[in-house]
Structures are given as structure tokens and as C-alpha cells.
DNA sequence: AATTATTTTGTAAGCGCTTTCAAAAATAGA
DNA sequence: TCTATTTTTGAAAGCGCTTACAAAATAATT
């Protein structure tokens, strides 16, 4: 008798380790049909308490774990949403992913993350990978792919939501920041503090946020009768090097300027570093403002005045949108366009 | 005739948009069997050039895209590897994920990322999610789960690789940093510059890297006949607040100290900030050293001397390990234990 | 107790692909 | 030309689940 038990236990254990138990074994052990086991797994259909208990018991003794692939194939849903970001590193995407993930996980959904590297082919690849993976929805931060492609995609059966991007014709699927206002805010902050000779280090102009920030910058200049000076304009790469290179470029021009607005914080920190290394005392000799309010701005010296981009919140919001639209959760408050705000710190000097 | 073509085109287009074409439609259009279509998809078995061409043509006209879920279910592999990290944000995990992803993507594999939040239940959840997803391998950075659990897991059919962790009995599956040496290096750097009263802000001691760094610290002290002082020891949370709180704690003790080693850079930056806010001039009044060499250390003021943790490289290496073991790629040079190095910057003052 | 309505269960047909095995076709050997 | 090999193809049985649909069991109604 004891020996028998031993054998049974060994068998069960073996099963657990080697070949994961399937629904079939559960149904056999519980003495019910496959359908019934499936029902208790999904607890949507009514199963009597008695049989449900039998099934649950069988599951635990077998250490049963549903095969997500099979479920997904059979049911055509996967309880997971795909995320496409440009990069896995960097504070911006980190915050975004974290926001999305925590909201979804709280709702029992999983995320599948992949990258697009801001290249058209890779972005398409990534999207198609996620579609092939049977994601219930996709939240994408795509930069290289065209609006037309996205509109076409939007006709497909898997809903695609866009982060930090606005596409006409799919407004209800877009979570975006009003970058134009942000750009305006940054430049206005400088102007309000007496600056007139303002340089601008932009981001790659094919990226909508970059070009919109520039638009806001120009509007602020126009409103204050300051002429836009091509010599004080540089297009960077949204990385530290861009800040470096931009500032070097401006200095070479031999045109005086008292401030530089950088289209993101990475470039601002690059510019700050370059300035400091070249004898500038910040912010007295040069005022710098960034954009995004990425975590490290608070640790720069001087601390960086910047424009807040609530990317974590936006991540949460994108997830809520998916929960509402796709998973039919009720009562989530949705907000699609976020307003940037100025974060005042110590990198701007007041002139005169 | 033209009308017919129109109808056909419409049909094809419709198919593409509404229901993704399946292997069945491809086989029909190409006039071959399902098996043959499958063969050209996987181009492993021999198919004559002529039929292969027919199949490829059919695929492109239909815009066929294989269903990864179905493939995975039928073949029991998925060409994707699961990654489990503690958090999606933060420079440490960002670099790690990026390293793994770029290496794998170059080899045509995809990653599925999920999080464990350093909590035992969530880590197990994450692992099981990845197993359920049919990952060909898992690369995990787990902190809360026990060695025993991992050893048990290691008997299962999906291979699990560990980042920044060493577990006896699965050495060949671990990529780790020699944290003890790193801890030693940090403290020794301080001692070499004349410091004797050295405070230590540790990380959560259940995390192996944290406790090993502390071990190295103690070894450096012993080797130089400096007594370990409990009053100058604080266990932080590996976040900025830990640095803050730790330094506040030390100051309250009213025991003199000239330097503090922080078990990671986040805490170091917290400590620096707290010190500056409380009138310390850095590094003259207080020397600080960090650990990890996270991206922003270079932007702190003063720039932070720290110990490099080549986490991006380690990510690459973990991926190479998987490529070698699981996907049978040849000729990849594998290195399992990484040596930390000292990165000298400006946060340490030389005493006397 | 007989009939009807309701709830609980089981049967079986897929989901879109892979893969074994055997048959058919092409090629080589004699 | 005929047989023996080798290469190319197809038929069909899954992979582990879900989900109509129908049958069986139970409860409600008369």
C-alpha cells in the first residue's frame, strides 16, 4: 500500500517535471470531460460546485498549468498585449513600458515587448511579430512608419494603439502629448527670463514629436517678435551626442546667444557637459532647457529646467484604453491628449 | 475579364485585411499540399525549386503571414526567448534587456519580456507565464526566488539562464559579475586615497549581489586593518531614498566619517543629493563611491567614481549562451563570470 | 407523477500549423 | 528497358486547448 503510494507520487512528480500535465490528464483524474475542465479554467460557464472542486483538486495534484499557446490558438485571444518601443533602454521607454505593464498586470493581462529601433522595416517586423503572437491589442511607439501604414493596419483585426503620436483618422487610438505646447513653453520660459538670442537643438524631424516641439518654439518666437535664426538651429539625434555637436556648432558660428533649448533632456545633458568642459559657467554664461523631465535631470548640475512629459502616466492611460476597448472593463477615465508642464529648476539664468 | 480581375483582387485584399490567410489558402492557390507549404516556410526539408517558387508566389499574393501561435503549438518551439527582469525601467535593466535583445534579434529570435518586481510570487508567475508561452529558453534576473526553486526549475524542459546570479549546481547557466571583487575595489579605492572612516550603504541583503558587495567591502577593511563599524553601516533599498536615508542616519550618529560607499549608483546619487542639500561640499567634505556605472553617473555633480558593471555585455553573453546551447549556433565565445573594474571620476577626495 | 424549463455535462469539430510515414516521381545503375 | 535508389510530395494524425451543439441531469410547474 505504501509502496503503491510511493509509485503514484513518483509518477505524479515525474509528470510534473518532464511533460507538463495537459487538460486531458486533468479530465481523466477528475473523471469529467475536457469541456468541463476548460470551463473551470475559464470560469465563465456554469459548473456545479461539486465538479468544479474535483477539477481544481485534480489540477493541483497534477501541478497543471494551462498551455497559453494552445489556449490562444483555440480561442483566438491571448490575454496579453503587445508593446512596441523604439528601444529597451533609456529612461523614456523605461517609464512608458513600466506604466503600461503595471496597469495591465493589475488587470491580469501580460505584455509582450519588442523593439522597432526607429527603423521602418524593424517597426513593421515588430508589429507583425506581435500580430503573429496573437496579441489582443498592440500599444506601439512607432516613429519611422507612415500614417498610411498605420491606417491600413488599423483596419485589421488586432487593434493598434499609438503612443506619443497623433494620426488623423484614428484619434481614438492615440495617446499623445501636446508637443507643440511643450515646445512653446520651453522657449517662452527663456523669453520670460529676458533671453532673446536663443539657439535650438532639434530632434530628428521625421519624428513627429521633434517637429511639433520645433513648431511650438517658433510660435513662441513669433509671438515675441524674435526672428528665427538659422545659424542658431541644429538638428540633433535626441542623444547626448546631439547636444554636444549642436553646441559646438553654435559656438563655431561666432554669433552670440545666451540660451539654448534642447528638444530633449539627453541632448540637454550633452550640451551641459560640453559647455562645462569648455569653460562655461552654468547657468550664468549659458541657460539651457530640456524636454521630457527624464529621471536624471534632477541630478544634473545645475539641475535642469525642463518640460514634463508624463510618459509613465501616458503608459497607464494607454493600458486603460486597451482595458476599456478590448477587455471591456468599465468606468476607466480616459484622457487622450496630455498637456506638458514646465518644471522649473536651476539651469536658466534671469537676464537683466 | 477586367471585372473578374477586380473581383479577384478585391477578394485577395479582403482576405488580407479581414482574416489573415492561412497555410490552407496558400496550399490551394499554389496547388500543393499543406505539408509542402510548411516545408518551404521552414526551409529545412528538400522541396524542388519549381514548387518552392509556386508556394512563395502564392504567399506573397496572399500576403501570407505564418501564425506563430499555431507553429509553436505544433512544433513545440517558438523561436523566442523569455526574459524576466525585476523592473522595466531603470538604467540597469534597460541595458540588460537591450543587450540580450540585440544579440538575439541579430540571430532572428524574438524576446518576450515580463517582470518579477523582486517579489517571490511575481517572479514565479513571470517564469510560469514564459513557460506557458512556449519560450525556447528563459533568461531571468530573479532575486526573490530560492536556489532550490531554480534548481528544480532547471530539471524542467525549458532551459533557464540566470543573470547576475550564481547558483551552485547550475554554474553553466549563470552569467554573473564578481560582486565581491567589485565591493573590494570600491572600498579599496577609498582606502588608497587615505580614507579610514568609511560608511557603507548596503543593498537589501537577500539579494546576492548586495551581500557579495558587502563581503568585498569587509575584506578590503580587514586587509587594511580597519575595523568594521556597525554605526556606519546602513541597509538601503537600492533606490535614491536608500542613499538619502542612509546618509541621514550616519550624520545622526555623530561619528566622523570621510567617505561613504554605496552599493549601487542610485543610492549614491541619493546620498550626493542629500549631502549637497545639507551643506556638504563634494567631494572635499565627503567622498562618495557608487556601483554599477549606470549611465547617469557621468552627469552627476561631481561625476561619480564607481565600479563598472558591464550589464549590457552580460546581456549579450547570456544571449550568446542561449544561442549556443539551445539554438546550436557554433563558435560563440562564452564567458560566464565578469570582472568589475573601477571607473575613476571626481567624487573621491584624496586625504592628507 | 408527468411535463416542461433550466442547469450541468459531454461529444466532437476545429484553431493553423508540423511531422511521420508512405506513395509517387525523378534519377541512376545495369 | 527494367530495377534499385534517391528525391520530392501528400495524407493524416496530432499539438493542447475552446466552443457550438446536443444529451443528460436536476429543478420547477402543473
PDB file of N, CA and C (backbone and C1' of nucleotides) in Angstrom, chain A residues 33 35-36 39 46-48 51 74, chain C residues 7-12 14-16:
ATOM      1  N   UNK A  33     -15.257  15.559 -18.421  1.00  0.00           N
ATOM      2  CA  UNK A  33     -14.833  15.732 -19.816  1.00  0.00           C
ATOM      3  C   UNK A  33     -13.869  16.899 -19.959  1.00  0.00           C
ATOM      4  N   UNK A  35     -14.242  19.388 -21.839  1.00  0.00           N
ATOM      5  CA  UNK A  35     -15.004  20.638 -21.851  1.00  0.00           C
ATOM      6  C   UNK A  35     -15.189  21.186 -20.446  1.00  0.00           C
ATOM      7  N   UNK A  36     -15.474  20.291 -19.541  1.00  0.00           N
ATOM      8  CA  UNK A  36     -15.703  20.737 -18.172  1.00  0.00           C
ATOM      9  C   UNK A  36     -14.439  21.334 -17.563  1.00  0.00           C
ATOM     10  N   UNK A  39     -13.994  24.622 -18.831  1.00  0.00           N
ATOM     11  CA  UNK A  39     -14.934  25.563 -18.221  1.00  0.00           C
ATOM     12  C   UNK A  39     -14.446  26.075 -16.880  1.00  0.00           C
ATOM     13  N   UNK A  46     -21.252  27.964 -16.349  1.00  0.00           N
ATOM     14  CA  UNK A  46     -21.646  27.424 -15.056  1.00  0.00           C
ATOM     15  C   UNK A  46     -21.229  25.968 -14.918  1.00  0.00           C
ATOM     16  N   UNK A  47     -20.562  25.709 -13.849  1.00  0.00           N
ATOM     17  CA  UNK A  47     -20.196  24.337 -13.500  1.00  0.00           C
ATOM     18  C   UNK A  47     -20.616  24.178 -12.049  1.00  0.00           C
ATOM     19  N   UNK A  48     -21.168  23.017 -11.726  1.00  0.00           N
ATOM     20  CA  UNK A  48     -21.621  22.826 -10.340  1.00  0.00           C
ATOM     21  C   UNK A  48     -20.423  22.858  -9.401  1.00  0.00           C
ATOM     22  N   UNK A  51     -18.404  19.433  -9.038  1.00  0.00           N
ATOM     23  CA  UNK A  51     -17.447  19.056 -10.081  1.00  0.00           C
ATOM     24  C   UNK A  51     -16.304  20.064 -10.173  1.00  0.00           C
ATOM     25  N   UNK A  74      -6.776  28.153 -29.871  1.00  0.00           N
ATOM     26  CA  UNK A  74      -8.156  27.706 -29.899  1.00  0.00           C
ATOM     27  C   UNK A  74      -9.148  28.853 -29.725  1.00  0.00           C
TER      28      UNK A  74
ATOM     29  P    DT C   7     -31.122  28.471 -15.226  1.00  0.00           P
ATOM     30  O5'  DT C   7     -30.193  27.230 -14.875  1.00  0.00           O
ATOM     31  C5'  DT C   7     -30.550  26.387 -13.771  1.00  0.00           C
ATOM     32  C4'  DT C   7     -29.598  25.206 -13.716  1.00  0.00           C
ATOM     33  C3'  DT C   7     -28.127  25.557 -13.938  1.00  0.00           C
ATOM     34  O3'  DT C   7     -27.387  24.950 -12.893  1.00  0.00           O
ATOM     35  C1'  DT C   7     -28.781  23.792 -15.370  1.00  0.00           C
ATOM     36  P    DT C   8     -25.800  25.068 -12.804  1.00  0.00           P
ATOM     37  O5'  DT C   8     -25.354  23.697 -13.457  1.00  0.00           O
ATOM     38  C5'  DT C   8     -25.702  22.482 -12.801  1.00  0.00           C
ATOM     39  C4'  DT C   8     -25.220  21.335 -13.659  1.00  0.00           C
ATOM     40  C3'  DT C   8     -23.711  21.320 -13.916  1.00  0.00           C
ATOM     41  O3'  DT C   8     -23.222  20.124 -13.329  1.00  0.00           O
ATOM     42  C1'  DT C   8     -24.938  20.887 -15.897  1.00  0.00           C
ATOM     43  P    DT C   9     -21.722  19.702 -13.601  1.00  0.00           P
ATOM     44  O5'  DT C   9     -21.934  18.977 -14.972  1.00  0.00           O
ATOM     45  C5'  DT C   9     -21.587  17.632 -15.081  1.00  0.00           C
ATOM     46  C4'  DT C   9     -21.789  17.184 -16.497  1.00  0.00           C
ATOM     47  C3'  DT C   9     -20.476  17.001 -17.245  1.00  0.00           C
ATOM     48  O3'  DT C   9     -20.136  15.623 -17.158  1.00  0.00           O
ATOM     49  C1'  DT C   9     -22.219  17.904 -18.616  1.00  0.00           C
ATOM     50  P    DG C  10     -18.748  15.162 -17.812  1.00  0.00           P
ATOM     51  O5'  DG C  10     -19.192  14.895 -19.321  1.00  0.00           O
ATOM     52  C5'  DG C  10     -20.319  14.068 -19.553  1.00  0.00           C
ATOM     53  C4'  DG C  10     -20.519  13.895 -21.046  1.00  0.00           C
ATOM     54  C3'  DG C  10     -19.243  13.561 -21.822  1.00  0.00           C
ATOM     55  O3'  DG C  10     -19.570  12.578 -22.788  1.00  0.00           O
ATOM     56  C1'  DG C  10     -20.206  15.526 -22.703  1.00  0.00           C
ATOM     57  P    DT C  11     -18.390  11.915 -23.642  1.00  0.00           P
ATOM     58  O5'  DT C  11     -18.824  12.214 -25.151  1.00  0.00           O
ATOM     59  C5'  DT C  11     -20.168  12.583 -25.441  1.00  0.00           C
ATOM     60  C4'  DT C  11     -20.245  12.954 -26.927  1.00  0.00           C
ATOM     61  C3'  DT C  11     -19.055  12.519 -27.770  1.00  0.00           C
ATOM     62  O3'  DT C  11     -19.534  12.196 -29.065  1.00  0.00           O
ATOM     63  C1'  DT C  11     -19.201  14.870 -27.795  1.00  0.00           C
ATOM     64  P    DA C  12     -18.515  11.657 -30.180  1.00  0.00           P
ATOM     65  O5'  DA C  12     -18.132  13.007 -30.946  1.00  0.00           O
ATOM     66  C5'  DA C  12     -19.192  13.872 -31.398  1.00  0.00           C
ATOM     67  C4'  DA C  12     -18.574  15.047 -32.125  1.00  0.00           C
ATOM     68  C3'  DA C  12     -17.345  14.707 -32.951  1.00  0.00           C
ATOM     69  O3'  DA C  12     -17.323  15.591 -34.037  1.00  0.00           O
ATOM     70  C1'  DA C  12     -16.749  16.296 -31.410  1.00  0.00           C
ATOM     71  P    DG C  14     -15.068  20.863 -38.505  1.00  0.00           P
ATOM     72  O5'  DG C  14     -13.614  20.470 -37.992  1.00  0.00           O
ATOM     73  C5'  DG C  14     -12.539  21.397 -38.134  1.00  0.00           C
ATOM     74  C4'  DG C  14     -12.750  22.641 -37.273  1.00  0.00           C
ATOM     75  C3'  DG C  14     -11.509  23.511 -37.280  1.00  0.00           C
ATOM     76  O3'  DG C  14     -11.860  24.866 -37.386  1.00  0.00           O
ATOM     77  C1'  DG C  14     -11.944  22.715 -35.074  1.00  0.00           C
ATOM     78  P    DC C  15     -11.078  25.793 -38.381  1.00  0.00           P
ATOM     79  O5'  DC C  15     -10.087  26.621 -37.460  1.00  0.00           O
ATOM     80  C5'  DC C  15     -10.522  27.476 -36.430  1.00  0.00           C
ATOM     81  C4'  DC C  15      -9.314  27.838 -35.592  1.00  0.00           C
ATOM     82  C3'  DC C  15      -8.016  27.858 -36.388  1.00  0.00           C
ATOM     83  O3'  DC C  15      -7.733  29.208 -36.737  1.00  0.00           O
ATOM     84  C1'  DC C  15      -7.781  26.683 -34.273  1.00  0.00           C
ATOM     85  P    DG C  16      -7.486  29.570 -38.316  1.00  0.00           P
ATOM     86  O5'  DG C  16      -5.956  29.211 -38.526  1.00  0.00           O
ATOM     87  C5'  DG C  16      -4.973  29.863 -37.748  1.00  0.00           C
ATOM     88  C4'  DG C  16      -3.692  29.077 -37.841  1.00  0.00           C
ATOM     89  C3'  DG C  16      -3.200  28.808 -39.263  1.00  0.00           C
ATOM     90  O3'  DG C  16      -1.840  29.193 -39.302  1.00  0.00           O
ATOM     91  C1'  DG C  16      -3.236  26.811 -38.031  1.00  0.00           C
TER      92       DG C  16
END
